[in-house]
């Protein structure tokens, strides 16, 4: 429960949070990903908009599944709130950590990419307009823009500038994607196996 | 930005359904999922977040009123959220908060006493937090549980496999089958169609599996099942395998090994060559064109059992068609490609892009003329197809010369109707069995 409060620290939600905290039993901690853990509270703080957004979202306690959120406004990726079951096996934990880490890595890459794109685009427009002798805002107050043909130079330059970055990203993404899927398969098999195998005899007195 | 697809298969989809939507308005495409989501929410099991919304709205309790009369004092600024859209906004005066006309019946009664408890707890809430609460609620209700409901599964799998595009691919295969010489064999035809359909589903699913973060960043593809988390990657891969294996088996043993081999080859080409290549080199467009050309060849080989000139002709027509279609489409997506890291001719080699499009428009004329020479059709075909081929070449030329959005759109939309019409004309001019070449009657 404290963890949900930690997550909402930066927000003026004082009135709301304690009440909700009282309602949602400590099982809420079960839904905590690393961004909510006390240990990485400070880590969450140093996350700026570009690298990660700390959402105050806490899934309802009766849910035993992951929850997926709306697309992040910088990276356009949807964050997932991972469910931590009580009897999580080491394999499941490994999978969850891999997914969490990949999510953060992806978030960082795309948020950075999109922000850089936006910024460089603005700069390009600005410099072109200046070269043309136009103001950024025309007399009517409307923002002056370049048309697609003029922007084409920028698009080409941006793409080639980031080519190597994308190569590395692609390679890593494919590796991670395969690894995650592979572990998902292993976890699924493990679960099936646990269900099917004869239960170990519990000594009852 | 109408970020339409850049995969060959997706291009064909755009060519039909997607293209029409792109034409109508980009917003329509963007909004319809939202509308659908509203409807979906209103009948789905999202009552948990609905509860959040409801009791948080009730937090607008005035200071005067300690009793819990569920009075809502609305802020002047309109709080726009999809949930509240249905009720008139901007009412500054307090109004009784009643359950919104979204599923009152579905709210289980036991919840209500709980809410009263909540309200008692919240009675001391400050109004100022209400705006934050609304914002958070708005954000929170967009969170969805990643639980797969079986009744959603068919829809999800249909979207995963790009079912409409698959249907188009199957139709080109059917065209190839019908155009091939020899008696028409219904069972073989059905097996070919089914096998090709399954293979296409598999290939499309794997493509989506690979491209999740890229799809998230492009408007048209951002509502795909894996992007939205409606299905896990494991399930996507399993589904792909469950389509590929029977599909290829059906083609290999139900039809003939050559068709099966072509099916495997095409899946491989699409998933392992085209998809990664999109981000590496502009050569992806040529590879993608081959991917689009293989299905009619498969139809032909299914009917005849061999790769003869007619098969290559059909493949050639589809191959050439891809270029004006895709190059024109990609002209409007340069920003998204650049940002997403896709290597497309329209971004890196714009002149080449237009040149290639024009070149292949002209090639279509040549290929249409070659059809009777290769005994695929009668000589009527190049004559009656000349108008449409000339028209698309003209638009290709305009695109080459003008290089603007308008000409690219015109060329793209022309390609949408050009291909089906061309195939239809081919079918009507199919060389009757045993007939001589001189202007034979079109087969009905």
XYZ file of C-alpha atoms in Angstrom:
649
model
C 0.000 0.000 0.000
C 2.830 2.325 0.762
C 4.144 1.685 -2.659
C 1.084 3.067 -4.330
C 1.541 6.162 -2.254
C 5.111 6.362 -3.331
C 4.033 6.158 -6.892
C 1.691 9.061 -6.504
C 4.117 11.160 -4.554
C 4.638 13.767 -7.147
C 0.998 14.448 -7.530
C -1.346 16.516 -5.498
C -3.457 13.583 -4.680
C -3.147 13.623 -0.943
C -6.827 13.502 -0.333
C -7.428 10.752 -2.710
C -4.556 8.482 -2.035
C -4.938 7.693 1.644
C -8.520 6.742 1.141
C -7.730 4.496 -1.722
C -4.828 3.104 0.137
C -7.112 2.123 2.928
C -9.424 0.436 0.532
C -6.938 -1.475 -1.491
C -5.371 -4.044 0.705
C -1.687 -4.657 0.852
C -2.078 -7.012 -2.027
C -1.614 -3.932 -4.117
C 2.070 -4.342 -3.491
C 1.714 -7.452 -5.555
C 1.123 -5.297 -8.543
C 4.116 -3.179 -7.974
C 6.716 -3.125 -10.652
C 10.187 -1.796 -10.068
C 9.032 1.775 -10.542
C 6.968 1.435 -7.427
C 9.381 -0.378 -5.238
C 10.701 1.614 -2.357
C 14.208 0.689 -3.277
C 13.931 2.408 -6.609
C 11.780 5.271 -5.467
C 14.592 7.601 -6.162
C 15.136 5.912 -9.468
C 11.568 6.694 -10.314
C 12.178 10.300 -9.465
C 15.060 10.659 -11.828
C 12.901 9.443 -14.608
C 12.075 12.415 -16.657
C 9.364 12.573 -19.235
C 11.623 11.289 -21.906
C 12.645 8.133 -20.194
C 9.617 7.035 -18.314
C 6.444 8.174 -16.838
C 5.512 7.120 -13.363
C 1.899 6.294 -13.474
C -0.136 6.292 -10.360
C -2.151 3.434 -11.617
C -2.895 0.542 -9.297
C -4.925 -2.329 -10.621
C -7.840 -3.558 -8.584
C -6.964 -6.140 -6.055
C -9.072 -8.900 -7.473
C -7.144 -8.917 -10.700
C -4.523 -11.548 -11.292
C -3.363 -10.291 -14.640
C -1.122 -7.703 -16.114
C -2.658 -4.394 -16.991
C -1.828 -2.371 -20.047
C -2.189 1.356 -20.200
C -2.765 4.028 -22.793
C 0.060 4.923 -25.174
C 2.715 7.074 -23.647
C 2.679 10.521 -25.093
C 6.361 10.535 -25.894
C 7.109 7.017 -26.924
C 3.636 5.940 -28.117
C 4.255 2.651 -26.378
C 1.754 1.238 -23.961
C 3.137 0.607 -20.490
C 2.347 -2.664 -18.816
C 1.777 -3.063 -15.127
C 3.076 -6.523 -14.341
C 1.266 -8.791 -11.952
C 3.459 -10.475 -9.389
C 1.805 -13.634 -8.172
C 2.370 -14.785 -4.654
C 3.966 -18.038 -5.653
C 6.067 -16.705 -8.462
C 8.608 -19.206 -9.627
C 12.181 -18.157 -10.468
C 11.442 -18.598 -14.135
C 8.380 -16.411 -13.917
C 10.344 -13.806 -12.098
C 13.042 -13.892 -14.742
C 10.445 -13.408 -17.435
C 8.774 -10.566 -15.632
C 12.068 -8.810 -15.041
C 13.039 -9.221 -18.652
C 9.745 -7.801 -19.802
C 9.963 -4.925 -17.388
C 13.469 -4.117 -18.454
C 12.619 -4.353 -22.127
C 9.670 -2.083 -21.548
C 11.860 0.535 -19.962
C 14.501 0.201 -22.622
C 11.916 0.550 -25.366
C 10.315 3.484 -23.633
C 13.615 5.244 -23.373
C 14.556 4.664 -26.981
C 11.302 5.745 -28.535
C 10.634 8.668 -26.253
C 14.105 9.923 -27.014
C 13.689 9.238 -30.706
C 10.386 11.024 -30.990
C 11.471 13.984 -28.942
C 14.656 14.333 -30.951
C 12.697 14.143 -34.149
C 10.306 16.798 -33.039
C 13.057 19.065 -31.873
C 15.168 18.704 -34.992
C 12.151 19.182 -37.160
C 11.377 22.438 -35.432
C 14.937 23.567 -35.835
C 14.929 22.668 -39.486
C 11.697 24.523 -40.129
C 13.009 27.477 -38.246
C 16.239 27.618 -40.162
C 14.543 27.174 -43.508
C 12.007 29.834 -42.795
C 14.711 32.157 -41.673
C 16.609 31.463 -44.870
C 13.494 32.311 -46.779
C 13.154 35.455 -44.769
C 9.886 34.460 -43.206
C 8.881 34.598 -39.631
C 7.889 31.485 -37.795
C 4.515 32.954 -37.269
C 2.877 34.790 -40.112
C 0.983 37.998 -39.683
C -2.251 36.187 -39.223
C -0.812 34.417 -36.209
C -0.794 31.101 -37.947
C 2.276 29.012 -37.611
C 4.212 28.949 -40.840
C 5.228 25.512 -41.960
C 7.074 24.004 -44.824
C 5.356 21.707 -47.216
C 6.162 18.076 -47.648
C 8.626 18.593 -50.469
C 10.650 21.003 -48.448
C 10.574 18.722 -45.464
C 11.816 15.842 -47.586
C 15.399 16.945 -47.148
C 14.992 16.848 -43.424
C 13.395 13.413 -43.460
C 16.188 12.013 -45.542
C 18.842 13.541 -43.362
C 17.202 12.408 -40.159
C 16.846 8.885 -41.392
C 20.452 8.560 -42.468
C 21.687 10.198 -39.303
C 19.882 7.686 -37.170
C 20.519 4.679 -39.339
C 23.170 3.091 -37.159
C 21.164 3.783 -34.047
C 18.255 1.939 -35.587
C 20.446 -0.967 -36.602
C 21.536 -1.512 -33.043
C 18.024 -1.060 -31.810
C 16.638 -3.541 -34.315
C 19.159 -6.154 -33.403
C 18.506 -5.742 -29.705
C 14.782 -5.635 -30.156
C 14.722 -8.871 -32.109
C 16.874 -10.547 -29.489
C 14.705 -9.369 -26.653
C 11.495 -10.223 -28.434
C 12.660 -13.738 -29.099
C 13.920 -14.137 -25.543
C 10.673 -12.928 -24.035
C 8.610 -15.193 -26.225
C 10.874 -18.106 -25.510
C 10.586 -17.581 -21.771
C 6.862 -17.175 -22.066
C 6.828 -20.573 -23.692
C 8.933 -22.029 -20.923
C 6.744 -20.520 -18.258
C 3.650 -21.838 -19.951
C 5.125 -25.301 -20.104
C 6.178 -25.057 -16.495
C 2.662 -24.147 -15.470
C 1.174 -26.972 -17.457
C 3.664 -29.342 -15.945
C 2.872 -28.131 -12.441
C -0.781 -28.735 -13.006
C -0.332 -32.164 -14.454
C 2.328 -33.641 -12.260
C 1.289 -35.545 -9.148
C 1.138 -33.223 -6.201
C 3.988 -33.751 -3.747
C 2.755 -35.402 -0.607
C 2.391 -32.829 2.101
C 2.992 -34.273 5.500
C -0.009 -33.524 7.587
C -0.046 -34.034 11.268
C -0.800 11.302 -40.430
C -2.368 8.502 -42.261
C 0.370 6.097 -41.544
C -0.683 3.446 -43.863
C 1.186 0.206 -44.094
C 4.411 -0.363 -45.747
C 4.376 -4.056 -45.927
C 3.347 -5.530 -49.216
C 0.473 -7.388 -47.771
C -0.615 -4.363 -45.884
C -0.288 -2.333 -48.995
C -2.782 -4.525 -50.695
C -5.063 -4.059 -47.763
C -4.686 -0.362 -48.095
C -5.396 -0.893 -51.693
C -8.846 -1.917 -50.865
C -10.411 -1.257 -47.558
C -7.711 0.745 -45.936
C -7.245 2.892 -48.973
C -10.835 3.887 -49.071
C -10.715 4.816 -45.434
C -7.567 6.815 -46.030
C -9.414 8.642 -48.689
C -12.418 9.422 -46.608
C -10.598 10.968 -43.688
C -7.749 9.887 -41.536
C -9.777 10.845 -38.526
C -12.416 8.341 -39.403
C -9.897 5.608 -39.122
C -8.627 6.980 -35.876
C -11.971 7.613 -34.364
C -13.747 4.438 -35.219
C -11.635 2.351 -32.898
C -12.420 4.878 -30.161
C -16.094 4.684 -30.870
C -15.876 0.974 -30.879
C -14.018 1.095 -27.615
C -16.763 3.170 -26.062
C -19.326 0.659 -27.122
C -17.093 -2.102 -26.060
C -16.616 -0.570 -22.675
C -20.236 -0.039 -22.179
C -20.945 -3.683 -22.481
C -17.715 -5.110 -21.301
C -16.385 -6.020 -17.979
C -14.737 -2.664 -17.385
C -17.053 -1.905 -14.539
C -14.101 -1.819 -12.198
C -12.748 1.360 -13.745
C -16.271 2.540 -14.162
C -16.608 2.291 -10.430
C -13.522 4.377 -9.996
C -14.973 6.970 -12.247
C -18.289 7.000 -10.519
C -17.096 7.325 -7.010
C -14.447 9.817 -7.926
C -17.033 11.973 -9.590
C -18.950 11.844 -6.399
C -16.068 13.404 -4.664
C -17.266 16.711 -5.873
C -18.939 17.126 -2.543
C -19.413 20.638 -1.421
C -17.977 21.699 1.858
C -21.387 22.559 3.157
C -22.795 19.236 2.666
C -21.359 16.678 4.944
C -24.113 14.321 4.231
C -23.611 12.110 1.311
C -26.188 13.181 -1.095
C -24.140 12.451 -4.132
C -24.203 15.976 -5.249
C -21.906 16.835 -8.015
C -20.600 20.295 -8.524
C -19.114 20.498 -11.906
C -16.161 22.616 -12.745
C -16.733 25.203 -15.447
C -14.031 23.862 -17.671
C -15.323 20.958 -19.639
C -13.735 17.772 -18.584
C -13.609 15.898 -21.782
C -13.320 12.239 -21.524
C -14.832 9.619 -23.703
C -16.905 8.383 -20.845
C -18.516 11.688 -20.190
C -19.045 12.566 -23.792
C -22.456 11.086 -23.749
C -23.751 13.578 -21.241
C -23.883 17.287 -21.915
C -20.837 18.954 -20.585
C -20.262 22.463 -19.438
C -22.997 22.522 -16.948
C -21.560 24.565 -14.188
C -24.340 24.075 -11.753
C -24.514 21.153 -9.466
C -26.469 18.256 -10.600
C -27.432 15.038 -9.078
C -24.963 12.486 -9.942
C -26.770 9.505 -11.102
C -25.354 6.432 -12.602
C -24.426 7.251 -16.120
C -26.493 5.532 -18.796
C -23.783 2.976 -19.225
C -24.659 -0.341 -17.952
C -26.611 0.256 -14.779
C -27.977 -3.253 -14.945
C -24.541 -4.723 -15.083
C -23.506 -3.124 -11.854
C -23.752 -5.772 -9.223
C -25.716 -4.662 -6.219
C -23.194 -5.630 -3.571
C -20.978 -2.866 -4.911
C -23.323 -0.143 -3.881
C -22.911 -0.456 -0.125
C -19.177 -0.323 -0.698
C -19.528 2.896 -2.516
C -21.402 4.384 0.349
C -18.523 3.474 2.592
C -16.145 5.092 0.191
C -18.198 8.191 0.122
C -18.202 8.389 3.854
C -14.485 8.197 3.826
C -14.256 10.800 1.148
C -16.548 13.277 2.710
C -13.684 15.446 3.794
C -12.156 15.563 0.361
C -11.000 18.814 -1.035
C -12.566 19.938 -4.231
C -9.271 20.965 -5.689
C -8.206 17.415 -5.979
C -11.187 16.743 -8.118
C -9.546 17.983 -11.260
C -6.546 15.815 -10.670
C -8.871 13.017 -9.854
C -10.665 13.456 -13.111
C -7.412 13.494 -14.971
C -6.192 10.414 -13.266
C -9.492 8.688 -13.707
C -9.460 9.541 -17.326
C -6.032 8.041 -17.603
C -6.817 5.096 -15.403
C -9.825 3.971 -17.235
C -7.655 3.551 -20.274
C -5.843 0.831 -18.447
C -7.071 -2.547 -19.447
C -6.657 -5.913 -17.911
C -4.569 -8.179 -20.069
C -6.918 -11.054 -19.848
C -7.885 -12.916 -22.924
C -11.596 -13.462 -23.329
C -12.443 -16.290 -25.601
C -15.249 -14.507 -27.349
C -12.822 -11.757 -28.344
C -10.354 -14.208 -29.726
C -11.737 -14.604 -33.264
C -11.738 -10.849 -33.786
C -8.278 -10.506 -32.369
C -6.906 -13.292 -34.512
C -8.577 -11.835 -37.565
C -6.780 -8.591 -36.978
C -3.560 -10.335 -36.173
C -3.633 -12.245 -39.409
C -4.767 -9.203 -41.389
C -7.714 -11.188 -42.591
C -8.837 -8.725 -45.219
C -5.418 -8.627 -46.765
C -5.295 -12.388 -46.642
C -8.562 -12.429 -48.527
C -7.002 -10.288 -51.226
C -3.994 -12.548 -51.447
C -6.271 -15.547 -51.775
C -8.189 -13.820 -54.526
C -5.019 -13.249 -56.530
C -4.177 -16.897 -56.031
C -7.619 -17.837 -57.255
C -7.134 -15.648 -60.294
C -3.920 -17.489 -61.010
C -5.661 -20.799 -60.613
C -8.508 -19.917 -62.908
C -6.283 -18.432 -65.563
C -4.160 -21.534 -65.747
C -4.941 -23.864 -68.598
C -6.568 -27.166 -67.961
C -9.874 -28.285 -66.548
C -11.068 -26.486 -63.493
C -10.891 -28.705 -60.472
C -13.029 -27.512 -57.564
C -11.455 -29.527 -54.732
C -7.988 -28.468 -55.808
C -9.136 -24.886 -56.062
C -10.559 -24.916 -52.562
C -7.524 -26.584 -51.088
C -5.249 -24.074 -52.755
C -7.283 -21.164 -51.502
C -7.403 -22.513 -47.997
C -3.742 -23.399 -47.903
C -2.695 -20.021 -49.246
C -5.001 -18.293 -46.814
C -3.478 -20.104 -43.883
C 0.025 -19.393 -45.070
C -0.810 -15.731 -45.452
C -2.315 -15.604 -41.938
C 0.844 -17.095 -40.548
C 3.102 -14.682 -42.373
C 1.069 -11.660 -41.333
C 1.014 -12.736 -37.717
C 4.761 -13.127 -37.600
C 5.148 -9.768 -39.249
C 3.081 -8.144 -36.518
C 4.997 -10.075 -33.897
C 8.244 -8.559 -35.114
C 7.022 -5.052 -35.462
C 5.294 -4.163 -32.207
C 7.234 -1.040 -31.221
C 7.270 0.246 -34.791
C 3.583 -0.329 -35.233
C 2.952 1.588 -32.023
C 4.497 4.639 -33.556
C 2.527 4.747 -36.751
C -1.052 5.850 -36.812
C -2.552 3.199 -38.928
C -0.928 0.286 -37.210
C -1.195 1.451 -33.625
C -4.403 -0.451 -32.988
C -3.074 -3.846 -33.798
C -3.681 -6.594 -31.257
C -0.099 -7.029 -30.102
C 0.384 -3.293 -29.781
C -2.726 -3.060 -27.648
C -1.750 -6.024 -25.564
C -4.865 -7.970 -26.405
C -2.815 -11.024 -27.083
C 0.571 -12.165 -25.922
C 3.515 -12.614 -28.284
C 3.579 -16.276 -27.390
C 0.025 -16.721 -28.499
C 0.725 -14.837 -31.711
C 3.625 -17.107 -32.546
C 1.618 -20.190 -31.628
C -1.211 -19.062 -33.831
C 1.192 -18.410 -36.679
C 2.632 -21.883 -36.326
C -0.840 -23.384 -36.176
C -1.648 -21.687 -39.437
C 1.615 -22.252 -41.221
C 1.926 -25.953 -40.564
C -1.532 -27.027 -41.754
C -1.442 -24.455 -44.542
C 1.793 -25.678 -45.988
C 0.844 -29.295 -45.383
C -2.389 -28.719 -47.229
C -0.570 -27.171 -50.133
C 2.136 -29.801 -50.265
C 0.049 -32.906 -49.876
C -3.359 -31.693 -50.901
C -2.269 -29.859 -53.994
C 1.301 -30.435 -55.047
C 4.771 -30.086 -53.546
C 5.703 -27.216 -55.806
C 2.887 -25.076 -54.482
C 3.813 -26.068 -50.950
C 7.397 -25.079 -51.545
C 6.308 -21.742 -52.939
C 4.152 -21.216 -49.878
C 7.029 -21.854 -47.524
C 9.270 -19.690 -49.605
C 6.828 -16.825 -49.517
C 6.330 -17.028 -45.782
C 10.066 -16.995 -45.332
C 10.537 -14.156 -47.784
C 7.934 -12.035 -46.114
C 8.809 -12.628 -42.482
C 12.544 -13.117 -42.565
C 13.576 -11.021 -45.524
C 11.087 -8.282 -46.171
C 10.205 -7.424 -42.585
C 13.724 -6.912 -41.262
C 14.863 -5.421 -44.568
C 12.388 -2.606 -44.217
C 14.658 -1.089 -41.667
C 17.917 -1.817 -43.391
C 17.720 -0.997 -47.042
C 15.398 0.249 -49.745
C 15.736 -3.139 -51.414
C 12.808 -4.162 -49.240
C 10.411 -2.749 -51.806
C 11.640 -5.135 -54.476
C 11.520 -8.052 -52.094
C 8.039 -7.048 -51.081
C 6.985 -6.907 -54.704
C 8.130 -10.504 -55.127
C 6.118 -11.457 -52.057
C 3.061 -10.008 -53.710
C 3.820 -11.734 -56.976
C 4.120 -15.250 -55.607
C 0.456 -15.985 -54.722
C -0.876 -15.933 -58.307
C 2.085 -18.073 -59.295
C 1.033 -20.475 -56.580
C -2.464 -20.521 -57.991
C -1.075 -21.354 -61.393
C 1.199 -24.100 -60.169
C -1.645 -25.554 -58.143
C -3.674 -25.918 -61.319
C -0.963 -27.030 -63.681
C 1.713 -28.445 -61.423
C 4.468 -26.598 -63.194
C 6.038 -23.196 -63.426
C 5.483 -22.169 -66.990
C 5.623 -18.886 -68.745
C 2.057 -18.055 -67.856
C 2.860 -18.293 -64.174
C 5.736 -15.894 -64.553
C 3.593 -13.543 -66.557
C 0.995 -13.371 -63.836
C 3.662 -12.979 -61.234
C 5.193 -10.278 -63.350
C 1.957 -8.353 -63.563
C 1.495 -8.446 -59.805
C 5.152 -7.579 -59.307
C 4.972 -4.553 -61.533
C 1.734 -3.400 -60.024
C 3.281 -3.229 -56.551
C 5.520 -0.335 -57.481
C 3.073 2.343 -58.547
C 0.840 1.208 -55.719
C 3.385 1.288 -52.969
C 5.598 4.117 -54.131
C 2.638 6.413 -54.479
C 1.397 5.427 -51.046
C 4.746 5.848 -49.393
C 5.047 9.355 -50.745
C 2.636 10.605 -48.119
C 4.215 8.711 -45.258
C 7.702 10.064 -45.419
C 7.561 11.689 -42.033
C 6.492 8.529 -40.265
C 9.070 6.469 -42.083
C 11.799 8.867 -41.228
C 10.874 8.982 -37.579
C 10.361 5.256 -37.322
C 13.605 4.389 -39.048
C 12.139 2.746 -42.136
C 14.317 2.763 -45.214
C 12.008 3.597 -48.031
C 12.768 5.000 -51.435
C 10.388 7.851 -50.936
C 12.576 9.130 -48.122
C 16.077 8.269 -49.238
C 15.828 8.296 -53.037
C 12.750 10.247 -54.011
C 13.647 10.544 -57.677
C 14.241 6.826 -57.918
C 10.930 6.235 -56.217
C 9.023 8.093 -58.886
C 11.081 6.729 -61.726
C 10.488 3.164 -60.655
C 6.778 3.759 -60.308
C 6.545 5.111 -63.823
C 8.758 2.407 -65.210
C 6.521 -0.307 -63.856
C 3.349 1.358 -65.031
C 4.764 1.132 -68.517
C 5.839 -2.429 -67.863
C 2.231 -3.314 -67.222
C 1.385 -2.340 -70.755
C 4.141 -4.567 -72.028
C 3.113 -7.475 -69.861
C -0.483 -7.164 -70.935
C 0.679 -7.375 -74.514
C 2.745 -10.434 -73.712
C -0.225 -12.276 -72.256
C -1.663 -13.491 -75.549
C 1.794 -14.213 -76.862
C 2.225 -16.643 -74.018
C -1.192 -18.132 -74.630
C -2.624 -16.994 -71.372
C -5.264 -14.779 -72.882
C -6.678 -13.919 -76.255
C -5.556 -10.883 -78.214
C -8.586 -9.023 -77.040
C -6.972 -8.590 -73.704
C -4.180 -6.133 -74.525
C -6.667 -4.129 -76.540
C -9.268 -3.780 -73.863
C -6.761 -3.343 -71.092
C -4.918 -0.601 -72.951
C -7.130 2.234 -71.717
C -6.617 1.443 -68.055
C -2.953 0.718 -68.535
C -2.473 3.983 -70.354
C -4.346 5.821 -67.676
C -2.234 4.477 -64.866
C 0.876 5.204 -66.890
C -0.311 8.729 -67.384
C -0.814 9.135 -63.659
C 2.571 7.576 -63.122
C 4.050 10.141 -65.419
C 2.314 12.953 -63.602
C 3.648 11.630 -60.329
C 7.111 11.450 -61.825
C 6.969 14.967 -63.054
C 5.035 16.744 -60.326
C 6.309 14.794 -57.321
C 3.641 16.125 -55.035
C 1.056 14.756 -52.722
C -1.797 15.264 -55.118
C -0.298 13.238 -57.905
C 0.805 10.516 -55.535
C -2.682 10.164 -54.181
C -4.172 9.986 -57.607
C -1.780 7.291 -58.635
C -2.393 5.344 -55.471
C -6.145 5.389 -55.810
C -5.927 4.454 -59.440
C -3.873 1.418 -58.520
C -6.649 0.301 -56.187
C -9.124 -0.271 -58.940
C -6.640 -0.927 -61.686
C -5.516 -4.306 -60.454
C -8.902 -5.937 -59.891
C -10.119 -4.622 -63.179
C -7.061 -5.902 -64.975
C -7.440 -9.338 -63.447
C -11.103 -9.361 -64.309
C -10.356 -8.503 -67.907
C -7.774 -11.243 -67.979
C -10.297 -13.700 -66.710
C -12.811 -12.722 -69.318
C -10.192 -13.003 -72.023
C -8.807 -16.277 -70.906
C -7.633 -18.392 -73.771
C -10.296 -21.027 -74.315
C -8.920 -24.515 -74.408
C -7.879 -25.471 -77.908
C -8.936 -22.198 -79.495
C -6.664 -20.379 -81.914
C -5.211 -17.059 -81.031
C -6.960 -14.661 -83.393
C -9.269 -12.479 -81.326
C -11.204 -15.316 -79.758
C -14.416 -14.642 -77.993
C -14.016 -13.661 -74.407
C -14.872 -16.440 -72.077
C -17.742 -15.526 -69.848
